[in-house]
Short mmCIF file of C-alpha atoms in Angstrom, two decimals:
data_model
loop_
_atom_site.label_atom_id
_atom_site.label_comp_id
_atom_site.label_asym_id
_atom_site.label_seq_id
_atom_site.Cartn_x
_atom_site.Cartn_y
_atom_site.Cartn_z
CA ASP M 297 -20.33 16.29 -3.74
CA GLN M 298 -19.64 14.37 -0.54
CA GLN M 299 -21.67 11.20 -0.65
CA VAL M 300 -20.48 9.99 2.76
CA LYS M 301 -20.27 12.54 5.55
CA GLN M 302 -18.79 12.44 9.01
CA ASN M 303 -19.73 15.77 10.51
CA SER M 304 -17.74 15.48 13.71
CA PRO M 305 -14.02 15.85 13.06
CA SER M 306 -13.21 14.89 16.64
CA LEU M 307 -14.66 13.19 19.71
CA SER M 308 -13.28 12.76 23.23
CA VAL M 309 -14.62 10.24 25.74
CA GLN M 310 -13.53 8.89 29.08
CA GLU M 311 -12.11 5.41 29.33
CA GLY M 312 -14.85 2.89 30.08
CA ARG M 313 -17.61 5.03 28.59
CA ILE M 314 -19.37 4.57 25.28
CA SER M 315 -18.03 6.17 22.08
CA ILE M 316 -20.59 6.92 19.39
CA LEU M 317 -19.34 7.87 15.94
CA ASN M 318 -21.82 8.99 13.33
CA CYS M 319 -21.97 8.87 9.56
CA ASP M 320 -24.52 10.02 6.98
CA TYR M 321 -24.76 9.14 3.32
CA THR M 322 -26.67 10.52 0.40
CA ASN M 323 -26.37 7.89 -2.33
CA SER M 324 -29.32 5.48 -2.26
CA MET M 325 -27.29 3.00 -4.32
CA PHE M 326 -25.04 2.25 -1.35
CA ASP M 327 -26.02 -1.00 0.27
CA TYR M 328 -22.92 -2.06 2.16
CA PHE M 329 -21.19 -0.02 4.83
CA LEU M 330 -17.89 -0.38 6.62
CA TRP M 331 -15.91 1.23 9.41
CA TYR M 332 -12.15 1.49 9.29
CA LYS M 333 -9.75 2.54 12.01
CA LYS M 334 -6.55 4.38 11.20
CA TYR M 335 -3.48 5.13 13.29
CA PRO M 336 -0.98 7.80 12.19
CA ALA M 337 1.45 6.65 9.49
CA GLU M 338 -0.51 3.44 8.94
CA GLY M 339 -3.16 2.34 6.49
CA PRO M 340 -6.81 1.94 7.45
CA THR M 341 -7.71 -1.31 9.20
CA PHE M 342 -11.11 -2.91 8.67
CA LEU M 343 -13.23 -2.95 11.83
CA ILE M 344 -16.79 -3.96 11.12
CA SER M 345 -19.35 -3.85 8.33
CA ILE M 346 -23.07 -4.04 7.78
CA SER M 347 -25.27 -4.89 4.85
CA SER M 348 -28.35 -2.81 4.16
CA ILE M 349 -30.58 -5.80 4.83
CA LYS M 350 -29.61 -5.55 8.50
CA ASP M 351 -29.97 -2.78 11.04
CA LYS M 352 -27.37 -3.94 13.52
CA ASN M 353 -24.13 -5.88 13.54
CA GLU M 354 -22.09 -6.59 16.62
CA ASP M 355 -18.52 -7.75 17.07
CA GLY M 356 -17.18 -7.69 20.60
CA ARG M 357 -17.01 -4.11 21.84
CA PHE M 358 -18.01 -2.74 18.42
CA THR M 359 -21.59 -2.41 17.18
CA VAL M 360 -22.71 -0.75 13.99
CA PHE M 361 -26.28 0.48 13.60
CA LEU M 362 -27.87 1.31 10.26
CA ASN M 363 -30.95 3.48 9.81
CA LYS M 364 -31.65 3.11 6.13
CA SER M 365 -34.61 5.49 6.01
CA ALA M 366 -32.49 8.23 7.56
CA LYS M 367 -29.40 7.23 5.55
CA HIS M 368 -27.48 7.19 8.81
CA LEU M 369 -25.15 4.78 10.48
CA SER M 370 -23.28 4.84 13.74
CA LEU M 371 -20.46 2.94 15.38
CA HIS M 372 -20.68 2.25 19.10
CA ILE M 373 -17.61 1.27 21.07
CA VAL M 374 -18.22 0.10 24.61
CA PRO M 375 -16.34 0.17 26.84
CA SER M 376 -13.91 2.59 25.23
CA GLN M 377 -10.20 1.99 25.83
CA PRO M 378 -7.22 4.33 25.35
CA GLY M 379 -5.97 2.03 22.57
CA ASP M 380 -9.13 2.89 20.62
CA SER M 381 -7.77 6.41 20.09
CA ALA M 382 -7.46 6.73 16.31
CA VAL M 383 -9.20 8.20 13.27
CA TYR M 384 -12.35 6.30 12.34
CA PHE M 385 -13.54 6.32 8.74
CA CYS M 386 -16.98 5.40 7.57
CA ALA M 387 -17.07 3.91 4.05
CA ALA M 388 -19.75 2.72 1.67
CA ARG M 389 -20.01 0.77 -1.53
CA ARG M 390 -22.53 -0.65 -3.90
CA ILE M 391 -22.75 -4.40 -4.08
CA GLY M 392 -22.95 -5.25 -7.74
CA SER M 393 -22.28 -8.14 -10.00
CA SER M 394 -19.61 -6.26 -11.87
CA GLY M 395 -16.20 -5.57 -10.43
CA SER M 396 -16.57 -1.84 -10.84
CA ALA M 397 -18.85 -1.63 -7.82
CA ARG M 398 -16.15 -2.72 -5.38
CA GLN M 399 -14.60 0.68 -4.81
CA LEU M 400 -15.19 2.38 -1.46
CA THR M 401 -16.44 5.91 -0.85
CA PHE M 402 -15.01 7.26 2.40
CA GLY M 403 -16.09 9.93 4.83
CA SER M 404 -13.58 12.48 6.07
CA GLY M 405 -12.99 10.71 9.36
CA THR M 406 -13.50 11.36 13.08
CA GLN M 407 -10.55 11.55 15.46
CA LEU M 408 -11.49 9.63 18.60
CA THR M 409 -9.53 10.31 21.76
CA VAL M 410 -10.17 8.07 24.74
CA LEU M 411 -8.96 9.72 27.91
CA PRO M 412 -7.58 7.51 30.70
CA ASN N 171 1.53 -13.88 5.69
CA ALA N 172 2.62 -10.42 4.65
CA GLY N 173 0.02 -7.73 4.18
CA VAL N 174 -0.07 -5.14 1.43
CA MET N 175 3.43 -3.76 0.94
CA GLN N 176 3.88 -0.25 -0.37
CA ASN N 177 7.14 1.43 -1.18
CA PRO N 178 8.62 3.82 -0.76
CA ARG N 179 7.01 5.00 2.49
CA HIS N 180 8.10 8.56 1.80
CA LEU N 181 8.90 10.12 -1.55
CA VAL N 182 10.08 13.65 -2.23
CA ARG N 183 10.00 14.96 -5.76
CA ARG N 184 10.65 18.35 -7.32
CA ARG N 185 7.98 19.90 -9.49
CA GLY N 186 8.12 18.41 -12.97
CA GLN N 187 9.69 15.11 -11.94
CA GLU N 188 8.05 11.71 -12.10
CA ALA N 189 6.81 9.75 -9.10
CA ARG N 190 6.48 5.96 -9.10
CA LEU N 191 4.60 4.30 -6.26
CA ARG N 192 4.68 0.53 -5.86
CA CYS N 193 2.20 -1.83 -4.30
CA SER N 194 2.54 -5.56 -3.71
CA PRO N 195 -0.86 -7.03 -2.79
CA VAL N 196 -1.52 -9.72 -0.26
CA LYS N 197 -0.50 -13.06 -1.72
CA GLY N 198 -3.48 -14.54 -3.53
CA HIS N 199 -5.34 -11.24 -3.88
CA SER N 200 -6.20 -10.47 -7.48
CA HIS N 201 -7.79 -7.03 -7.01
CA VAL N 202 -5.85 -3.84 -6.36
CA TYR N 203 -7.17 -0.37 -5.59
CA TRP N 204 -5.41 2.95 -5.27
CA TYR N 205 -6.72 5.74 -3.06
CA ARG N 206 -5.42 9.24 -2.37
CA GLN N 207 -5.78 11.09 0.92
CA LEU N 208 -5.30 14.84 1.02
CA PRO N 209 -4.70 16.51 4.41
CA GLU N 210 -7.83 16.65 6.61
CA GLU N 211 -9.82 14.61 4.11
CA GLY N 212 -10.92 11.02 3.67
CA LEU N 213 -9.52 8.60 1.17
CA LYS N 214 -10.63 9.18 -2.41
CA PHE N 215 -10.84 6.30 -4.86
CA MET N 216 -8.55 6.59 -7.86
CA VAL N 217 -8.34 3.32 -9.78
CA TYR N 218 -9.26 -0.36 -9.54
CA LEU N 219 -7.18 -3.00 -11.31
CA GLN N 220 -7.06 -6.71 -11.77
CA LYS N 221 -4.08 -8.49 -13.25
CA GLU N 222 -3.22 -6.81 -16.57
CA ASN N 223 -6.57 -4.97 -16.63
CA ILE N 224 -7.84 -1.60 -15.51
CA ILE N 225 -11.40 -2.17 -14.32
CA ASP N 226 -12.34 1.35 -13.19
CA GLU N 227 -10.20 4.48 -13.43
CA SER N 228 -12.99 6.99 -12.89
CA GLY N 229 -11.28 8.57 -9.87
CA MET N 230 -7.92 9.11 -11.52
CA PRO N 231 -7.06 12.41 -13.23
CA LYS N 232 -6.99 11.98 -16.99
CA GLU N 233 -3.61 13.61 -17.42
CA ARG N 234 -0.26 12.76 -15.86
CA PHE N 235 -1.59 9.79 -13.85
CA SER N 236 -1.43 6.15 -14.91
CA ALA N 237 -1.63 2.80 -13.20
CA GLU N 238 -0.78 -0.76 -14.06
CA PHE N 239 -0.92 -4.19 -12.45
CA PRO N 240 1.22 -6.47 -14.61
CA LYS N 241 1.07 -10.24 -14.71
CA GLU N 242 4.29 -10.37 -12.72
CA GLY N 243 5.40 -7.82 -10.16
CA PRO N 244 3.76 -5.08 -8.15
CA SER N 245 1.11 -2.61 -9.15
CA ILE N 246 2.56 0.78 -10.09
CA LEU N 247 0.93 4.18 -9.78
CA ARG N 248 2.84 6.65 -11.92
CA ILE N 249 2.54 10.43 -11.73
CA GLN N 250 4.32 12.39 -14.43
CA GLN N 251 5.39 16.03 -14.13
CA VAL N 252 4.32 16.27 -10.51
CA VAL N 253 2.86 19.50 -9.13
CA ARG N 254 2.49 20.72 -5.53
CA GLY N 255 -1.15 19.66 -5.51
CA ASP N 256 -0.10 16.03 -5.96
CA SER N 257 1.35 16.04 -2.43
CA ALA N 258 -0.74 13.52 -0.52
CA ALA N 259 -0.75 10.08 1.02
CA TYR N 260 -1.40 7.37 -1.56
CA PHE N 261 -2.85 4.13 -0.24
CA CYS N 262 -3.05 0.83 -2.02
CA ALA N 263 -5.52 -1.87 -1.04
CA SER N 264 -6.00 -5.42 -2.22
CA SER N 265 -8.79 -7.92 -1.90
CA PRO N 266 -9.62 -11.45 -2.94
CA VAL N 267 -12.53 -12.09 -5.27
CA THR N 268 -14.86 -11.76 -2.30
CA GLY N 269 -13.75 -10.12 0.92
CA GLU N 270 -12.75 -6.84 2.42
CA ASN N 271 -9.96 -4.58 1.34
CA THR N 272 -6.62 -4.84 3.12
CA PHE N 273 -4.74 -1.55 3.03
CA GLY N 274 -1.04 -0.88 2.90
CA SER N 275 0.67 1.74 5.06
CA GLY N 276 0.74 4.23 2.24
CA THR N 277 3.29 6.33 0.39
CA ARG N 278 3.57 9.93 1.45
CA LEU N 279 4.45 12.01 -1.57
CA THR N 280 5.81 15.50 -1.05
CA VAL N 281 6.36 17.74 -4.04
CA VAL N 282 8.77 20.60 -3.42
#
């Protein structure tokens, strides 16, 4: 049972345009969401996160939007650059008082290709 | 300030052998997590450890797999009697008490 879904395995955009990566989740217990970026042969790198008490978080060219009622979040990258080409993973976790809630549940990833 | 160090980067084992994967967390991080990534899939949680304690091993197969994070030294993920289906990338992450996970570059295990 996939609790975090990224339905688009790949996305291509032109340099300078906006990239929009989407993610859906099913578990209502998730209340903290993260995006990671991964290059081949490297580990995932944290990009940006959002708590469920917010609907938007912005950091430079990266903005994450959360629609809690739809259980949907998206990552916007604008303007897109060729160096942004990578696999982007959506992840979720429950914030809890016990340590066992710290694990992340990942989506299957979206390969973003930014064309020069 | 070194990040999470995993070794080896690549590991080839024959069916039935043992695989040992090592992870040194970021200095000062007391939480370690192991994840497995199969081809074309996302990372799947396996086990969460703090020093000398397993906090959550709900994602780890009950047989052949074990993990430890001793008081001194790296965290070890051990797979006994490996099978072809164990071939995957294994990622370790560490975090402080509060803060985001920092991932290592992974160990790519190939079982032949």
